[in-house]
Amino acid sequence: MSIERVAIIGLGLLGGSIGLAVREHAPGITTTGYDRDEGVRRVARERGLAAAVCDTAAEAVREADLVILCVPVGAMEAAAAELADLLPDGAIISDVGSSKQSVTEALARALPGKTIIPAHPVAGTEESGPEAGFASLFTNRWCILTPPEGTDEEALAALSDFWAKLGAMVEVMDAEHHDLVLAVTSHIPHLIAFTIVGTASDLEDVTRSEVIKYSAGGFRDFTRIAASDPVMWRDVFLNNKSAVLEMLGRFTEDLTALQRAIRSGDGDALHDLFSRTRAIRREVIKEGQDDGRPDFGREDHG
Ligand code: NAP
């Protein structure tokens, strides 16, 4: 089985990037796209995010052998339900949602009996919308597939092959494990950024203009993450509740231990931790998951 016609539902950052990546890296595959927002469809046509941008979901999925839902996690069930009577026999249904257990359940409820293989490309930016996508978003990034038990092997191989064509490295794991791993690598870091940026903006004895003026001291790196799409992130926290709360519990304990080390002047504890974290940064760079130049390669070292 090979994938030749892909329908992309939701033409924002992720959906648009899939369309552009197909055009650039897999020109043999035909794309159709649909977004419920007329303004988004207009920009999608202008930018060529799909070979055909359709005015209805029915038109977009009519001949698809793969349908990818690229909508916020909380909108997956409604978007899938709209397709229930429209999907061609044998089409694979997938998605790009940032949490996987609740999405898997939602898709199964909306589309009983269909071939559903949830996926999460671990690639993104703080931008959203139809202007934000670009063809190289998935290059050298991981795409995690979370096939439910009993998934057809041929369909799984075809979906893996599709993502590999877009430049991604593919990993398969179960949805529960995905949610735990992503809670610590993505969801908690975002929560910390939302918190620190919120805390700084609420301070009374340091002015907001000072926070912005001296942001090169570290704060500005948190503001990039904290500028991420509010709808997307609201849905991620509401849908990956138990893994996030579990990891947040551990994080809070570690933070309390650091607080104690600072209070009691335990320099060794601080130095040990900071040495371990510096080593992790070096591993991230060695794995090609970030720019290795100091300060992300910015010209103006603050
Ligand atoms: P986005 O740029 O906001 O795009 C989502 C688009 O889907 C919007 O145009 C939205 O329209 C549309 N939409 C919502 N409900 C729909 C429906 N029922 N039918 C058709 N279109 C609908 O969001 P994104 O950043 O691409 O995120 C999409 C998904 O990718 C999310 O599940 C997110 O968790 C996941 N993801 C995001 C990132 C990232 O860094 N951004 C990374 C990996 C995975 P409206 O504006 O009218 O609602």
XYZ file of C-alpha atoms and ligand atoms in Angstrom:
350
model
C 0.000 0.000 0.000
C 1.397 3.404 -0.841
C -0.061 6.827 -0.160
C -0.867 8.885 -3.238
C -3.664 11.272 -2.220
C -3.540 13.127 1.077
C -6.332 15.291 2.488
C -5.245 17.871 5.066
C -7.982 19.112 7.416
C -6.929 22.370 9.129
C -4.516 24.559 7.163
C -2.585 26.319 9.939
C 1.078 25.876 10.862
C 1.050 22.069 10.831
C -1.412 21.465 7.994
C 0.216 24.106 5.803
C 3.695 22.725 6.481
C 2.571 19.215 5.513
C 1.187 20.554 2.217
C 4.360 22.516 1.456
C 6.609 19.611 2.483
C 4.703 17.230 0.178
C 5.052 19.686 -2.694
C 8.787 19.985 -2.118
C 9.802 16.478 -1.036
C 7.125 14.150 -2.416
C 5.786 15.693 -5.628
C 4.249 12.352 -6.646
C 1.652 12.743 -3.879
C -1.464 14.864 -4.546
C -2.806 17.059 -1.737
C -6.243 18.470 -1.042
C -6.917 20.780 1.892
C -9.836 22.121 3.878
C -10.138 24.611 6.738
C -13.409 25.756 8.265
C -12.241 29.378 8.107
C -12.802 31.035 4.739
C -9.978 33.531 5.325
C -7.595 30.655 6.024
C -8.681 28.934 2.793
C -7.964 32.118 0.836
C -4.424 32.419 2.220
C -3.934 28.678 1.719
C -4.785 29.072 -1.974
C -2.458 32.052 -2.339
C 0.400 30.161 -0.717
C -0.342 26.858 -2.436
C -0.584 24.967 0.870
C -2.434 22.181 -0.970
C -2.739 21.470 -4.677
C -6.512 21.946 -4.275
C -7.992 23.934 -1.377
C -11.629 22.843 -1.119
C -14.645 24.690 0.283
C -16.014 21.585 1.990
C -14.475 18.723 3.931
C -16.465 16.314 1.731
C -14.698 17.506 -1.389
C -11.274 17.383 0.270
C -11.508 13.775 1.482
C -13.456 12.296 -1.461
C -10.532 10.443 -3.032
C -8.025 10.500 -0.190
C -6.079 7.445 0.900
C -4.717 9.381 3.899
C -6.619 12.049 5.852
C -4.595 14.077 8.379
C -6.442 16.145 10.971
C -4.358 19.245 11.755
C -6.733 21.027 14.135
C -6.348 21.810 17.865
C -6.565 18.713 20.072
C -9.924 19.807 21.506
C -11.403 20.089 17.984
C -10.316 16.628 16.779
C -13.537 14.790 17.640
C -15.807 17.340 15.945
C -13.554 17.544 12.874
C -13.459 13.722 12.610
C -17.235 13.379 13.138
C -17.837 15.693 10.184
C -16.030 13.151 7.986
C -17.769 10.031 9.285
C -19.967 9.400 6.243
C -17.554 10.815 3.694
C -14.400 8.741 3.986
C -13.441 6.427 1.133
C -13.137 2.737 2.071
C -9.658 1.847 3.296
C -8.524 5.434 3.897
C -6.094 5.889 6.781
C -7.099 8.557 9.302
C -4.287 10.262 11.155
C -3.639 13.528 12.973
C -0.802 15.687 14.316
C -2.149 16.428 17.814
C 0.324 17.123 20.607
C -1.319 14.681 23.032
C -2.268 11.184 21.999
C -4.367 9.204 24.488
C -7.415 11.468 24.447
C -7.136 12.058 20.684
C -6.987 8.309 20.031
C -10.176 7.842 22.080
C -11.887 10.808 20.398
C -11.092 9.547 16.889
C -12.267 6.029 17.740
C -15.575 7.461 19.040
C -16.094 9.627 15.966
C -14.990 7.077 13.360
C -15.756 3.546 14.594
C -14.345 0.779 12.402
C -11.971 3.053 10.448
C -8.195 2.637 10.147
C -6.978 5.204 12.674
C -3.243 5.763 13.280
C -2.607 8.824 15.452
C 0.680 10.669 14.999
C 2.609 13.576 16.453
C 5.396 15.281 14.535
C 7.597 16.761 17.272
C 8.222 19.921 15.295
C 6.713 23.361 15.523
C 7.215 27.015 16.203
C 5.458 29.654 18.294
C 3.629 30.879 15.172
C 0.246 29.631 14.013
C -2.118 30.130 11.091
C -1.862 29.657 7.321
C 1.054 32.101 6.916
C 3.207 30.188 9.393
C 3.902 26.879 7.612
C 7.128 26.027 5.778
C 8.355 22.991 3.848
C 11.334 22.094 6.024
C 9.453 22.011 9.362
C 9.772 18.222 9.655
C 13.327 17.811 8.342
C 15.410 15.870 10.854
C 12.604 15.984 13.425
C 10.914 12.979 15.027
C 7.400 11.958 14.130
C 5.886 9.636 16.755
C 3.186 7.220 15.587
C 0.925 5.694 18.252
C -0.967 2.854 16.517
C -3.730 1.316 18.650
C -3.504 -2.439 19.231
C -4.373 -4.467 16.155
C -3.434 -1.733 13.654
C -2.929 -3.029 10.139
C 0.856 -3.379 9.583
C 0.661 -2.347 5.957
C -1.165 0.869 6.823
C 1.392 1.596 9.550
C 4.265 1.056 7.104
C 2.597 3.339 4.535
C 2.147 6.143 7.107
C 5.772 5.744 8.318
C 6.947 5.949 4.728
C 4.880 9.113 4.173
C 6.511 10.907 7.121
C 9.976 9.699 6.126
C 9.406 11.244 2.677
C 8.758 14.599 4.377
C 12.178 14.342 6.032
C 11.069 13.117 9.466
C 12.540 10.287 11.531
C 9.760 7.942 12.604
C 9.302 6.280 16.012
C 6.448 4.053 17.146
C 5.253 3.971 20.777
C 2.036 3.579 22.708
C -0.117 6.630 23.305
C 0.232 6.534 27.098
C 4.032 6.531 26.928
C 3.961 9.306 24.307
C 1.926 11.492 26.654
C 4.361 10.975 29.535
C 7.449 11.679 27.404
C 5.904 14.777 25.847
C 4.673 16.032 29.219
C 8.287 16.360 30.336
C 9.906 17.386 27.034
C 7.275 19.824 25.802
C 4.218 20.423 27.955
C 5.952 21.220 31.286
C 8.581 23.466 29.599
C 5.699 25.402 28.039
C 3.918 25.607 31.398
C 7.085 26.945 33.028
C 7.482 29.559 30.283
C 3.819 30.631 30.603
C 4.333 30.914 34.370
C 7.578 32.886 34.416
C 6.417 35.323 31.750
C 3.125 35.767 33.619
C 4.919 36.222 36.969
C 7.258 38.847 35.515
C 4.393 40.806 34.023
C 2.558 40.825 37.380
C 5.483 42.189 39.426
C 4.984 45.483 41.183
C 8.502 46.436 42.270
C 10.145 45.690 38.898
C 8.420 47.547 36.095
C 7.196 45.849 32.954
C 9.465 48.102 30.883
C 12.473 46.911 32.924
C 11.494 43.283 32.353
C 11.455 43.886 28.609
C 14.535 46.141 28.560
C 16.757 43.608 30.346
C 15.178 40.508 28.784
C 18.416 39.397 27.103
C 19.471 38.112 30.533
C 17.394 34.976 29.855
C 13.771 36.081 30.016
C 13.438 36.573 26.252
C 14.084 32.871 25.592
C 11.026 32.044 27.707
C 8.937 34.654 25.871
C 9.366 32.752 22.589
C 7.725 29.657 24.060
C 5.162 31.694 26.005
C 4.035 33.323 22.731
C 2.671 29.976 21.475
C -0.935 29.624 20.374
C -3.339 29.956 23.369
C -6.024 27.636 21.927
C -3.556 24.890 21.083
C -1.959 24.986 24.523
C -5.209 25.257 26.457
C -6.272 22.044 24.709
C -2.956 20.277 25.345
C -3.205 20.825 29.113
C -6.867 19.870 29.276
C -6.178 16.698 27.276
C -2.909 15.494 28.809
C -4.023 16.197 32.340
C -2.754 13.157 34.240
C 0.737 12.988 32.672
C 1.196 16.746 33.090
C 0.073 16.641 36.731
C 2.379 13.662 37.403
C 5.407 15.450 35.906
C 4.460 18.726 37.553
C 4.505 16.951 40.932
C 8.070 15.799 40.318
C 9.106 19.213 39.050
C 7.684 20.893 42.152
C 9.652 18.517 44.403
C 12.867 19.296 42.527
C 12.155 23.006 42.721
C 11.643 22.739 46.475
C 14.988 20.901 46.791
C 16.691 23.735 44.889
C 14.986 26.294 47.101
C 16.379 24.470 50.123
C 19.888 24.326 48.586
C 19.854 28.075 47.971
C 18.518 28.839 51.455
C 21.082 26.639 53.180
C 23.979 27.784 50.958
C 24.557 24.307 49.505
C 26.731 25.367 46.554
C 27.721 21.773 45.749
C 24.091 20.781 45.127
C 23.608 23.743 42.801
C 26.890 23.106 40.969
C 26.101 19.398 40.518
C 22.698 20.096 39.023
C 23.924 22.854 36.706
C 26.747 20.567 35.480
C 24.235 17.824 34.651
C 21.951 20.238 32.803
C 24.841 21.690 30.793
C 25.695 18.150 29.630
C 22.094 17.650 28.476
C 22.259 20.789 26.332
C 25.372 19.356 24.653
C 23.539 16.089 23.919
C 20.613 17.969 22.339
C 23.055 19.728 19.999
C 24.960 16.506 19.242
C 21.662 14.858 18.219
C 21.031 17.718 15.754
C 17.940 18.916 17.648
C 19.151 22.534 18.007
C 21.549 25.120 16.669
C 24.902 24.583 18.406
C 26.080 28.177 18.096
C 26.161 30.194 21.326
C 22.874 31.971 22.112
C 21.116 30.076 19.254
C 23.400 31.851 16.748
C 21.975 35.311 17.478
C 24.219 38.139 16.299
C 23.593 40.415 19.309
C 24.884 38.638 22.390
C 22.885 40.114 25.262
P -3.203 26.446 13.822
O -2.067 27.085 13.086
O -4.046 27.278 14.725
O -4.156 25.718 12.740
C -5.302 25.003 13.056
C -6.360 25.298 12.000
O -7.424 24.345 12.112
C -6.997 26.682 12.147
O -7.037 27.347 10.895
C -8.414 26.344 12.644
O -9.394 27.286 12.265
C -8.640 25.037 11.926
N -9.772 24.257 12.464
C -10.200 24.164 13.743
N -11.240 23.320 13.833
C -11.480 22.872 12.566
C -12.438 21.976 11.994
N -13.351 21.369 12.756
N -12.376 21.744 10.657
C -11.448 22.354 9.887
N -10.523 23.224 10.361
C -10.549 23.481 11.685
O -2.670 25.223 14.711
P -1.335 24.323 14.521
O -0.205 24.957 15.259
O -1.184 23.969 13.090
O -1.768 23.045 15.386
C -2.585 22.034 14.832
C -2.371 20.767 15.611
O -0.982 20.416 15.569
C -2.759 20.835 17.090
O -3.454 19.660 17.440
C -1.417 20.880 17.816
O -1.504 20.256 19.089
C -0.513 20.101 16.871
N 0.920 20.459 16.896
C 1.291 21.774 16.957
C 2.635 22.098 17.000
C 3.070 23.548 17.080
O 4.217 23.829 17.453
N 2.225 24.491 16.755
C 3.617 21.075 16.932
C 3.202 19.738 16.806
C 1.838 19.441 16.789
P -9.913 28.359 13.396
O -8.789 29.318 13.564
O -11.150 28.922 12.752
O -10.211 27.600 14.652
